[in-house]
CSV table of C-alpha atoms in Angstrom, one decimal:
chain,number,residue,atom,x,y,z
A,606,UNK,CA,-10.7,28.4,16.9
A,607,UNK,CA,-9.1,26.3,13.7
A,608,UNK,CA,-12.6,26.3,12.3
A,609,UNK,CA,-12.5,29.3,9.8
A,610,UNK,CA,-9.1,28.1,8.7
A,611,UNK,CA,-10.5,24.7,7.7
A,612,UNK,CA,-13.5,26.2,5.8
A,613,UNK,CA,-11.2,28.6,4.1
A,614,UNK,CA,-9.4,25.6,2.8
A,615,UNK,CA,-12.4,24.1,1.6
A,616,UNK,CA,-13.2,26.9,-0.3
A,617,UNK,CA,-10.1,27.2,-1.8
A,618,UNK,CA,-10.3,26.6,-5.9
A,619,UNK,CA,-8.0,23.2,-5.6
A,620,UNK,CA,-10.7,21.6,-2.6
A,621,UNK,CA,-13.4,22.5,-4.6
A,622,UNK,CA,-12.2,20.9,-7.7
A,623,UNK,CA,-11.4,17.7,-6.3
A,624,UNK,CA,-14.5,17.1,-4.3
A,625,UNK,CA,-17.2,18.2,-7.5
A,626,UNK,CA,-14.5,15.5,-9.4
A,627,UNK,CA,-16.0,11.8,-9.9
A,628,UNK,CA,-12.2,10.7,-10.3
A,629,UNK,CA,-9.7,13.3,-8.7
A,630,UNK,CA,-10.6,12.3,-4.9
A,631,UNK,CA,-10.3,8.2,-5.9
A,632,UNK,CA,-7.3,8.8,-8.1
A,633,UNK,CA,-5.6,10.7,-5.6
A,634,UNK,CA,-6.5,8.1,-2.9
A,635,UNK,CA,-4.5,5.3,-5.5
A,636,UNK,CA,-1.4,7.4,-5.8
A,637,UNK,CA,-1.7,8.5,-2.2
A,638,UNK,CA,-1.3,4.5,-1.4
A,639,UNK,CA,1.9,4.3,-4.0
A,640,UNK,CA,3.3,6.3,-1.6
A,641,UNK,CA,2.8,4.7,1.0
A,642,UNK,CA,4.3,1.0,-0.5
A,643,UNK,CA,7.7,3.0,-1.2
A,644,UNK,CA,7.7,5.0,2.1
A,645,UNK,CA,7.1,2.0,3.8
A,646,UNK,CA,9.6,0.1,1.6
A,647,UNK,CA,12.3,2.8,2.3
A,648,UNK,CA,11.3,2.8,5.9
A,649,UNK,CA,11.5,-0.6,6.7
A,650,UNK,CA,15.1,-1.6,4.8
A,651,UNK,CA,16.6,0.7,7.4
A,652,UNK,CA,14.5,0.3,10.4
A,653,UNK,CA,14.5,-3.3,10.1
A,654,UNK,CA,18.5,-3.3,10.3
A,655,UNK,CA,18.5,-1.0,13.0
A,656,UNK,CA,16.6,-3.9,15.4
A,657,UNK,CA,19.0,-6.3,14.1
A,658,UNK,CA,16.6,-8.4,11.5
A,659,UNK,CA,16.0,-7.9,7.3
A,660,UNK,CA,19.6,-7.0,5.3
A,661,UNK,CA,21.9,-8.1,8.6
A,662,UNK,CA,24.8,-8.2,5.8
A,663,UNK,CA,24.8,-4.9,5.1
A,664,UNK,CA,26.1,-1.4,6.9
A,665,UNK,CA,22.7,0.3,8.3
A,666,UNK,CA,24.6,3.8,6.8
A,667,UNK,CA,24.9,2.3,3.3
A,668,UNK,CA,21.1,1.2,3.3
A,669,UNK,CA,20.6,4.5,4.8
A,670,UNK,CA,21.9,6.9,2.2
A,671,UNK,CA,20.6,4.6,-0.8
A,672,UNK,CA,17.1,4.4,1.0
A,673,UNK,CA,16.9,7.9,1.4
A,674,UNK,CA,15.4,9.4,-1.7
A,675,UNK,CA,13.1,6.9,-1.9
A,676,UNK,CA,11.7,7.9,1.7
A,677,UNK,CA,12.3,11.8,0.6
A,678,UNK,CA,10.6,11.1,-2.8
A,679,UNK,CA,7.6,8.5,-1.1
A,680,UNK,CA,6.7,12.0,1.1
A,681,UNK,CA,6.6,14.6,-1.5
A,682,UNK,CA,4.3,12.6,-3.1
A,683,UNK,CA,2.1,11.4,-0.4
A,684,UNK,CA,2.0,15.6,0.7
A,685,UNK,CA,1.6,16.6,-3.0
A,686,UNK,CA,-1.7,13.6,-3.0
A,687,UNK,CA,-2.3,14.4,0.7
A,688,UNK,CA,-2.8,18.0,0.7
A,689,UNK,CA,-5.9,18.0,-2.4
A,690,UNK,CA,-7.4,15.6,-0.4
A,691,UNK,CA,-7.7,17.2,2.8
A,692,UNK,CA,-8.6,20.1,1.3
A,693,UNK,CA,-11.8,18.5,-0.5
A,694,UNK,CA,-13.3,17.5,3.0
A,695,UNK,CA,-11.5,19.9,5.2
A,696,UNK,CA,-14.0,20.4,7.4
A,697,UNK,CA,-15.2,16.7,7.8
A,698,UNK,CA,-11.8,16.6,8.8
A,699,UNK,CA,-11.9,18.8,11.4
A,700,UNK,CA,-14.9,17.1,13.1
A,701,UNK,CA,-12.1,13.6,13.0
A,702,UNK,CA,-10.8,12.5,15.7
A,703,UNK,CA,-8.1,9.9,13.8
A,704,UNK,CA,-7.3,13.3,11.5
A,705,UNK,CA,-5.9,14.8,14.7
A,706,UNK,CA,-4.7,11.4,15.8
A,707,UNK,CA,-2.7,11.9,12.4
A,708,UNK,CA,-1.6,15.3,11.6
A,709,UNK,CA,-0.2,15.2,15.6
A,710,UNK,CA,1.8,12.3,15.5
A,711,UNK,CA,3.0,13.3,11.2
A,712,UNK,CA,5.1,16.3,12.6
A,713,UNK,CA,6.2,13.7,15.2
A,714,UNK,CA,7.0,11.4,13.4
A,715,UNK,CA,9.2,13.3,10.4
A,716,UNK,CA,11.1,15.2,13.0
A,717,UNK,CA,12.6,12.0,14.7
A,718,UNK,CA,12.9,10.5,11.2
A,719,UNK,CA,15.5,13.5,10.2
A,720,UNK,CA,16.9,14.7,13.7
A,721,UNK,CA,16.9,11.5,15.4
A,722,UNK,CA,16.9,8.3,13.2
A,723,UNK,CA,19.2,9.6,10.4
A,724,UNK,CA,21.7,10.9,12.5
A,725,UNK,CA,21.9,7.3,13.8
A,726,UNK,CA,21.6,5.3,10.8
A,727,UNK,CA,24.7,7.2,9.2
A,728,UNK,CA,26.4,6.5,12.9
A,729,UNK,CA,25.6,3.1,12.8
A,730,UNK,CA,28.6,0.5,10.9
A,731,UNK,CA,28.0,-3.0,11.7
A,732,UNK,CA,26.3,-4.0,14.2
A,733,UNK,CA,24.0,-1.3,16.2
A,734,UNK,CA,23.4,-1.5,19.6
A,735,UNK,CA,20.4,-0.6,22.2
A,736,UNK,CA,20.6,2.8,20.9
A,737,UNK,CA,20.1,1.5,16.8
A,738,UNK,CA,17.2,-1.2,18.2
A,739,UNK,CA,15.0,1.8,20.0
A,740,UNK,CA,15.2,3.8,17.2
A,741,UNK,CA,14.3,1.7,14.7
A,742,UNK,CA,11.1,0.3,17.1
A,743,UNK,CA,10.1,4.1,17.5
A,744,UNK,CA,10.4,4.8,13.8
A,745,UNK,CA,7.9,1.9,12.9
A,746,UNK,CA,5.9,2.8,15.8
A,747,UNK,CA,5.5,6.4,15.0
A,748,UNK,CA,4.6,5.5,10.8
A,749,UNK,CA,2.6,3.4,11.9
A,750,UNK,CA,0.7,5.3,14.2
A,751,UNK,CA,0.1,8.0,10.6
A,752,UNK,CA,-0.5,5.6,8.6
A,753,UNK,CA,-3.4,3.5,10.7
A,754,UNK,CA,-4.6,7.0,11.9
A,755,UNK,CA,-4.8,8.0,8.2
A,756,UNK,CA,-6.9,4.6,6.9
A,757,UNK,CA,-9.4,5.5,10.3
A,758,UNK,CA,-10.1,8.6,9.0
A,759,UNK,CA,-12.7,6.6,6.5
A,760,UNK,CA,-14.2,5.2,9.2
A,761,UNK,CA,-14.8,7.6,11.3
B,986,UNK,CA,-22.3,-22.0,-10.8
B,987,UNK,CA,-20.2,-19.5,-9.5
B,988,UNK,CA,-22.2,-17.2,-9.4
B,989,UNK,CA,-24.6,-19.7,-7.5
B,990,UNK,CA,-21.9,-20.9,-5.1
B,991,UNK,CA,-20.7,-17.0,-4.6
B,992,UNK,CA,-23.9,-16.0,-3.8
B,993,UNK,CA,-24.7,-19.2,-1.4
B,994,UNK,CA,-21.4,-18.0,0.4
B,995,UNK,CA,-22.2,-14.0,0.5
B,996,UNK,CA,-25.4,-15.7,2.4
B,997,UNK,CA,-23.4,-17.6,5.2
B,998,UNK,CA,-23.8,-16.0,8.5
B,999,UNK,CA,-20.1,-15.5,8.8
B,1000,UNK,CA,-20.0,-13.5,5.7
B,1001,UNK,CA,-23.1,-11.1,6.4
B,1002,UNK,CA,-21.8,-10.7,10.7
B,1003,UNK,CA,-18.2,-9.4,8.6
B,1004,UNK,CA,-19.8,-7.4,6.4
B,1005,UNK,CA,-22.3,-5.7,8.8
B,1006,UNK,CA,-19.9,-5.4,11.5
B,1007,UNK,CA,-18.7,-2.2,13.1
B,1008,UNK,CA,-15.5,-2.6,13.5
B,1009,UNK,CA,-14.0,-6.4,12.5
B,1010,UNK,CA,-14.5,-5.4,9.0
B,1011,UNK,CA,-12.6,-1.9,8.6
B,1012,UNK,CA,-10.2,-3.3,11.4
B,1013,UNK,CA,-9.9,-5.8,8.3
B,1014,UNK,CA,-9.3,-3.8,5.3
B,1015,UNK,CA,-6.9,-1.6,7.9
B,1016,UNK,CA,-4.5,-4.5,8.1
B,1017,UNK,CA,-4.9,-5.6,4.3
B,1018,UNK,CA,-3.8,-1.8,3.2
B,1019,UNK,CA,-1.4,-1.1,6.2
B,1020,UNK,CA,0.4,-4.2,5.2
B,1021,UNK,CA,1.1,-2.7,1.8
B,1022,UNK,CA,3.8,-0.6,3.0
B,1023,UNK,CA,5.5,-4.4,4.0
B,1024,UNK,CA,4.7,-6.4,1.0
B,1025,UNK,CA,4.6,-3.7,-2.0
B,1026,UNK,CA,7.2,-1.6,0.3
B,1027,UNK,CA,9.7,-4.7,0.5
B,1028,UNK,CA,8.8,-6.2,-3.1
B,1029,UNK,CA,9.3,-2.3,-4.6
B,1030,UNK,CA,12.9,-2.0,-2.6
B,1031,UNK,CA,13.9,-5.6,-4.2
B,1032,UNK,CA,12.8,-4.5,-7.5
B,1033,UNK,CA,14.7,-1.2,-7.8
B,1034,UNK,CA,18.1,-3.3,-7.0
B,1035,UNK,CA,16.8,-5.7,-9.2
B,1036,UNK,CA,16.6,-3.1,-12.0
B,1037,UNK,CA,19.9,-1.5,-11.3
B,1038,UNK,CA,18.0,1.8,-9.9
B,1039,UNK,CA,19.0,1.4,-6.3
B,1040,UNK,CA,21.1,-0.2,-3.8
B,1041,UNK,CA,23.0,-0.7,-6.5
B,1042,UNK,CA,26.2,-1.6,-4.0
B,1043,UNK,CA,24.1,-4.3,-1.6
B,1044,UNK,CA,23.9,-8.0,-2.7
B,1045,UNK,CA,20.8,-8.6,-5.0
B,1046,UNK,CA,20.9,-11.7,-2.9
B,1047,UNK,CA,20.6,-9.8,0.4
B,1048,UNK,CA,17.4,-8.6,-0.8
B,1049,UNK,CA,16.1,-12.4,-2.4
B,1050,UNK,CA,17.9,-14.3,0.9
B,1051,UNK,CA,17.8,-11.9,4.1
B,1052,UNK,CA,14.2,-9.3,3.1
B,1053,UNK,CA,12.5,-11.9,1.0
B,1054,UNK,CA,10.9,-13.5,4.6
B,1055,UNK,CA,9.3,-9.8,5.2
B,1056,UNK,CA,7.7,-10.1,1.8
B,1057,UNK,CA,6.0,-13.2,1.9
B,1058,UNK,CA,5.0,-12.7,5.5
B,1059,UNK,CA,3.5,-9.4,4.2
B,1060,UNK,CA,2.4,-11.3,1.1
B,1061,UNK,CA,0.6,-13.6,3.5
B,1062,UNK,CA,-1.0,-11.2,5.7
B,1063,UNK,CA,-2.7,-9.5,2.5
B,1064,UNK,CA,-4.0,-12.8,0.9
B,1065,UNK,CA,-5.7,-13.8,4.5
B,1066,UNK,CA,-7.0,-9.9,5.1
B,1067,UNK,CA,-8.2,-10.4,1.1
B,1068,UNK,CA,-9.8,-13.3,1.5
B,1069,UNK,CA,-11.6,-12.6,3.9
B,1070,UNK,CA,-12.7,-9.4,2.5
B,1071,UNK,CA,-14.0,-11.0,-0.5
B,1072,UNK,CA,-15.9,-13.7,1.5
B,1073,UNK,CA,-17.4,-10.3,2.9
B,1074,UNK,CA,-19.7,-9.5,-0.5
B,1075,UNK,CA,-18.0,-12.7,-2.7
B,1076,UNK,CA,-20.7,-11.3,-5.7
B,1077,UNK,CA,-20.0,-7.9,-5.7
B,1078,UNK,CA,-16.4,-7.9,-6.0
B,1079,UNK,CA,-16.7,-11.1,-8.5
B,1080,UNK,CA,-19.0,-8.2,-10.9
B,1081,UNK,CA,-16.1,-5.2,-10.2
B,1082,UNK,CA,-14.0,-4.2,-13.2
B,1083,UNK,CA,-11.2,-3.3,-10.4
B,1084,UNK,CA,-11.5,-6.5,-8.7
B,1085,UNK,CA,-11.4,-8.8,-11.9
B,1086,UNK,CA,-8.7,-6.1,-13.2
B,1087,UNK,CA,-6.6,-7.0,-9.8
B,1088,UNK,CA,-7.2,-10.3,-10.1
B,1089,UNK,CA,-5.4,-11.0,-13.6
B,1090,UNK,CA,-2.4,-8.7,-12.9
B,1091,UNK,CA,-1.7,-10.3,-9.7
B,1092,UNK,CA,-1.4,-13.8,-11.5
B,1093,UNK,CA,0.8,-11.7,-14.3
B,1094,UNK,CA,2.6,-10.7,-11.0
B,1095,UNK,CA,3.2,-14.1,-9.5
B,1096,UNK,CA,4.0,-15.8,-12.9
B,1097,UNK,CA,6.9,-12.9,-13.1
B,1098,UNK,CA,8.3,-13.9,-9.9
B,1099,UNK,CA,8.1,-17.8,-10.5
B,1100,UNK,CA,9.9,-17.2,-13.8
B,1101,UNK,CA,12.5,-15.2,-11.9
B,1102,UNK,CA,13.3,-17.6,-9.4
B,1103,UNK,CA,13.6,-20.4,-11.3
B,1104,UNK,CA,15.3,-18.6,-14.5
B,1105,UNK,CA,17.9,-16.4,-13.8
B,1106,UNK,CA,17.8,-15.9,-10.0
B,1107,UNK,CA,18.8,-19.6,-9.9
B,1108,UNK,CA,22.5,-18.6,-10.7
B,1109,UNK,CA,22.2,-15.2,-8.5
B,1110,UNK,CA,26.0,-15.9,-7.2
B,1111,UNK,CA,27.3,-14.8,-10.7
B,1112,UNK,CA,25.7,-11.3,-10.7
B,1113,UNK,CA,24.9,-10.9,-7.0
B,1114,UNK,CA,27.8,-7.9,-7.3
B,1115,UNK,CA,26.8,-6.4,-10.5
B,1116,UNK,CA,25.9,-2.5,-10.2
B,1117,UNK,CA,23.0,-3.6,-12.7
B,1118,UNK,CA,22.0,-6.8,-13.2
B,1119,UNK,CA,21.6,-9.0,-16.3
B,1120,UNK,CA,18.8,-8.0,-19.0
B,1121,UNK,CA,16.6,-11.0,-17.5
B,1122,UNK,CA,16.7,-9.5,-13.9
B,1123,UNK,CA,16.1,-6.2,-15.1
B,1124,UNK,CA,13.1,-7.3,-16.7
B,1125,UNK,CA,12.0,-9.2,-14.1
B,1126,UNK,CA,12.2,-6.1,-11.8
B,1127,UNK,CA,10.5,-3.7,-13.8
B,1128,UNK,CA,7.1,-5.9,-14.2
B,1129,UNK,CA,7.4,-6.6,-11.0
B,1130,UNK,CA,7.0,-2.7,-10.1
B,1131,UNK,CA,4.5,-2.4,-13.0
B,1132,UNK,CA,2.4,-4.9,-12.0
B,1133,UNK,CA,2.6,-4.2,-8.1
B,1134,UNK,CA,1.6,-0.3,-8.9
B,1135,UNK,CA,-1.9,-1.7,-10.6
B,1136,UNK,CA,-2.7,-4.1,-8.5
B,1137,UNK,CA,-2.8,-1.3,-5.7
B,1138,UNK,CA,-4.7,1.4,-7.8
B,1139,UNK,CA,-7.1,-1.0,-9.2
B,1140,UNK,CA,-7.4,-2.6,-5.5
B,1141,UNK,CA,-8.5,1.0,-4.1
B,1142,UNK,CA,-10.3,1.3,-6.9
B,1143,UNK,CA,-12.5,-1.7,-5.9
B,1144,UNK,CA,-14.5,0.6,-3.4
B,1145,UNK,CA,-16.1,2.5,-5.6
B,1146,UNK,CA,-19.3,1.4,-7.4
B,1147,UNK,CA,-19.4,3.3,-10.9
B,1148,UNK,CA,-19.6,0.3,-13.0
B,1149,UNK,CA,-21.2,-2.0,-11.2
B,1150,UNK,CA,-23.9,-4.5,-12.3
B,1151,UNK,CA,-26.7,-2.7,-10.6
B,1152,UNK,CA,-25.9,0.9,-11.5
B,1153,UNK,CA,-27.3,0.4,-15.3
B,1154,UNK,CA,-27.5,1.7,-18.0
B,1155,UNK,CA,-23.9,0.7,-18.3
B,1156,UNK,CA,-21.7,0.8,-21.7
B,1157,UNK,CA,-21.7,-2.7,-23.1
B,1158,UNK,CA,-17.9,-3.3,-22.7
B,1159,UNK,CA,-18.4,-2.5,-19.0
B,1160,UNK,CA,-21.0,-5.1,-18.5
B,1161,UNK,CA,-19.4,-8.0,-20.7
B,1162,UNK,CA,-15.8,-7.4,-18.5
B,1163,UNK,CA,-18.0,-6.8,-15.1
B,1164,UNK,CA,-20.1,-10.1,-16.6
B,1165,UNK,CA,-23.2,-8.5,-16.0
B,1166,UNK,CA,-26.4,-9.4,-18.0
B,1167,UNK,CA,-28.3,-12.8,-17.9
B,1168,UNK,CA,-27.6,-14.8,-14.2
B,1169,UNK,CA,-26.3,-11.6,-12.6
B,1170,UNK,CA,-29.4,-10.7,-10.9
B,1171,UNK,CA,-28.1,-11.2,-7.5
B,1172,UNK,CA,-24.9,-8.6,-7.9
B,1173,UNK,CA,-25.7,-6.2,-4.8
């Protein structure tokens, strides 16, 4: 049913142009990984000091705020690399099973990050509790889940 | 001899089983990029509140005390999962530009942070505090950050084979820093 939709984007001028480019799929594959070291920079800091290890000193809801346009920032940029590159092999995507794997678990994954996790991170003073420790094991879990889905889609 | 010893070790049965495998291998080179986001990730975090950019009200000693046994744990997952990958086609990567570009700036990178911890992280209690550190820290922080953000593109950059040794005619400049030419005959 999805089919058409991924051959339209394909098609579209920006998917074309990056797969006829020798550099534009490799380059955007480089910055692509950037993002990932600071989203998984910003991510940890606060995740980390949700289970109770990493910056113990420190108020999660300070490490929070100043973490946060680092993790806002690391996924504008791995959408603005993402996107082009999708579109260049759209349809090799489609026949992926770690792209679904992905794409299911991304929506996932940002919603607990800004309902769920932030809400508790800016609760959170001292020392969090079972609630801070679950939250921060679910956050890494989920990212994790995108990011090893996203590096199978290579391989697959 | 390196090339000689390189290419007696791409030869080992342990090396070609890796390299041919169908899933040791890319389960391999998952865990050496996944681990970015906890090495790099860590490293960058440290850096922008060595620079002054961020965290600007936690400790810089927070980061080099309490986060810095993420980083080298991270640090040592990537040099096992990079060794390994390298005993996996030891020649080709030795002939990549990327690889040999990867390789310099990550001693650049680890000469940085020696010189920071035993220069002016040494009296870290006088400026742990300070919105932005002092000039040496600063500096410290920002090659760091350079150097970490080359060593990743050039290290994805390793997988592709545009200048390799076999793929001639190649521009001269290319095959003197890929050290292609006489001896190099057994680059795959």
């Amino acid at each position: 049913m999805l089919e058409p939709f991924f051959r339209w984007c394909e098609s579209t001028a920006l998917g074309r142009a990056v797969a006829e480019s020798v550099w534009a799929f490799p380059v955007l594959e480089a910055v692509h990984l950037i993002g990932l070291c600071v989203l998984g920079g910003a991510l940890l800091v606060v995740d980390l000091r949700l289970l109770g290890l990493g910056l113990t000193s420190q108020p999660v809801a300070r490490l929070a705020r100043n973490a946060r346009p680092w993790l806002v920032g690391s996924l504008v940029l791995m959408a603005a690399t993402g996107v082009p590159l999708f579109l260049s092999e759209a349809i090799r995507a489609y026949y992926n099973t770690s792209f679904w794997v992905k794409i299911c678990t991304l929506p996932v994954a940002l919603t607990f990050t800004f309902a769920v996790r932030e809400r508790v991170a800016r609760r959170e003073a001292d020392a969090p509790g079972a609630t801070g420790r679950i939250v921060g094991g679910v956050s890494l879990a989920l990212w994790f889940t995108v990011a090893a889905a996203g590096r199978w889609i290579g391989f697959s | 001899m390196i090339e000689r010893f390189l290419g007696w070790l791409g030869d080992t049965s342990w090396s070609v089983a890796l390299l041919e495998s169908l899933y040791v291998w890319p389960l391999v080179e998952s865990t050496h990029v996944l681990t970015l986001g906890l090495f790099v990730g860590t490293t960058i975090m440290m850096d922008l509140r060595l620079t002054g950019i961020a965290f600007r009200k936690v400790p810089a000693t927070a980061f080099t005390g309490r986060l810095l046994p993420w980083t080298r744990f991270g640090f040592a997952v990537m040099a096992a999962t990079g060794l390994l990958l390298f005993y996996s086609q030891p020649l080709r990567y030795y002939h990549n530009i990327f690889f040999r570009a990867k390789v310099v700036v990550l001693v650049l990178a680890g000469a940085n942070a020696a010189i920071f911890h035993a220069g002016v992280h040494r009296n870290a209690g006088d400026w742990d505090e300070d919105t932005t550190p002092p000039r040496a820290a600063r500096i410290a922080g920002a090659v760091s950050l350079t150097a970490w953000a080359v060593v990743v593109i050039a290290g994805r950059l390793i997988a592709y084979n545009w200048f390799d040794c076999d793929l001639q005619p190649q521009s001269a400049w290319v095959n003197r820093l890929a050290g292609c030419g006489v001896g190099a005959a057994g680059a795959e």
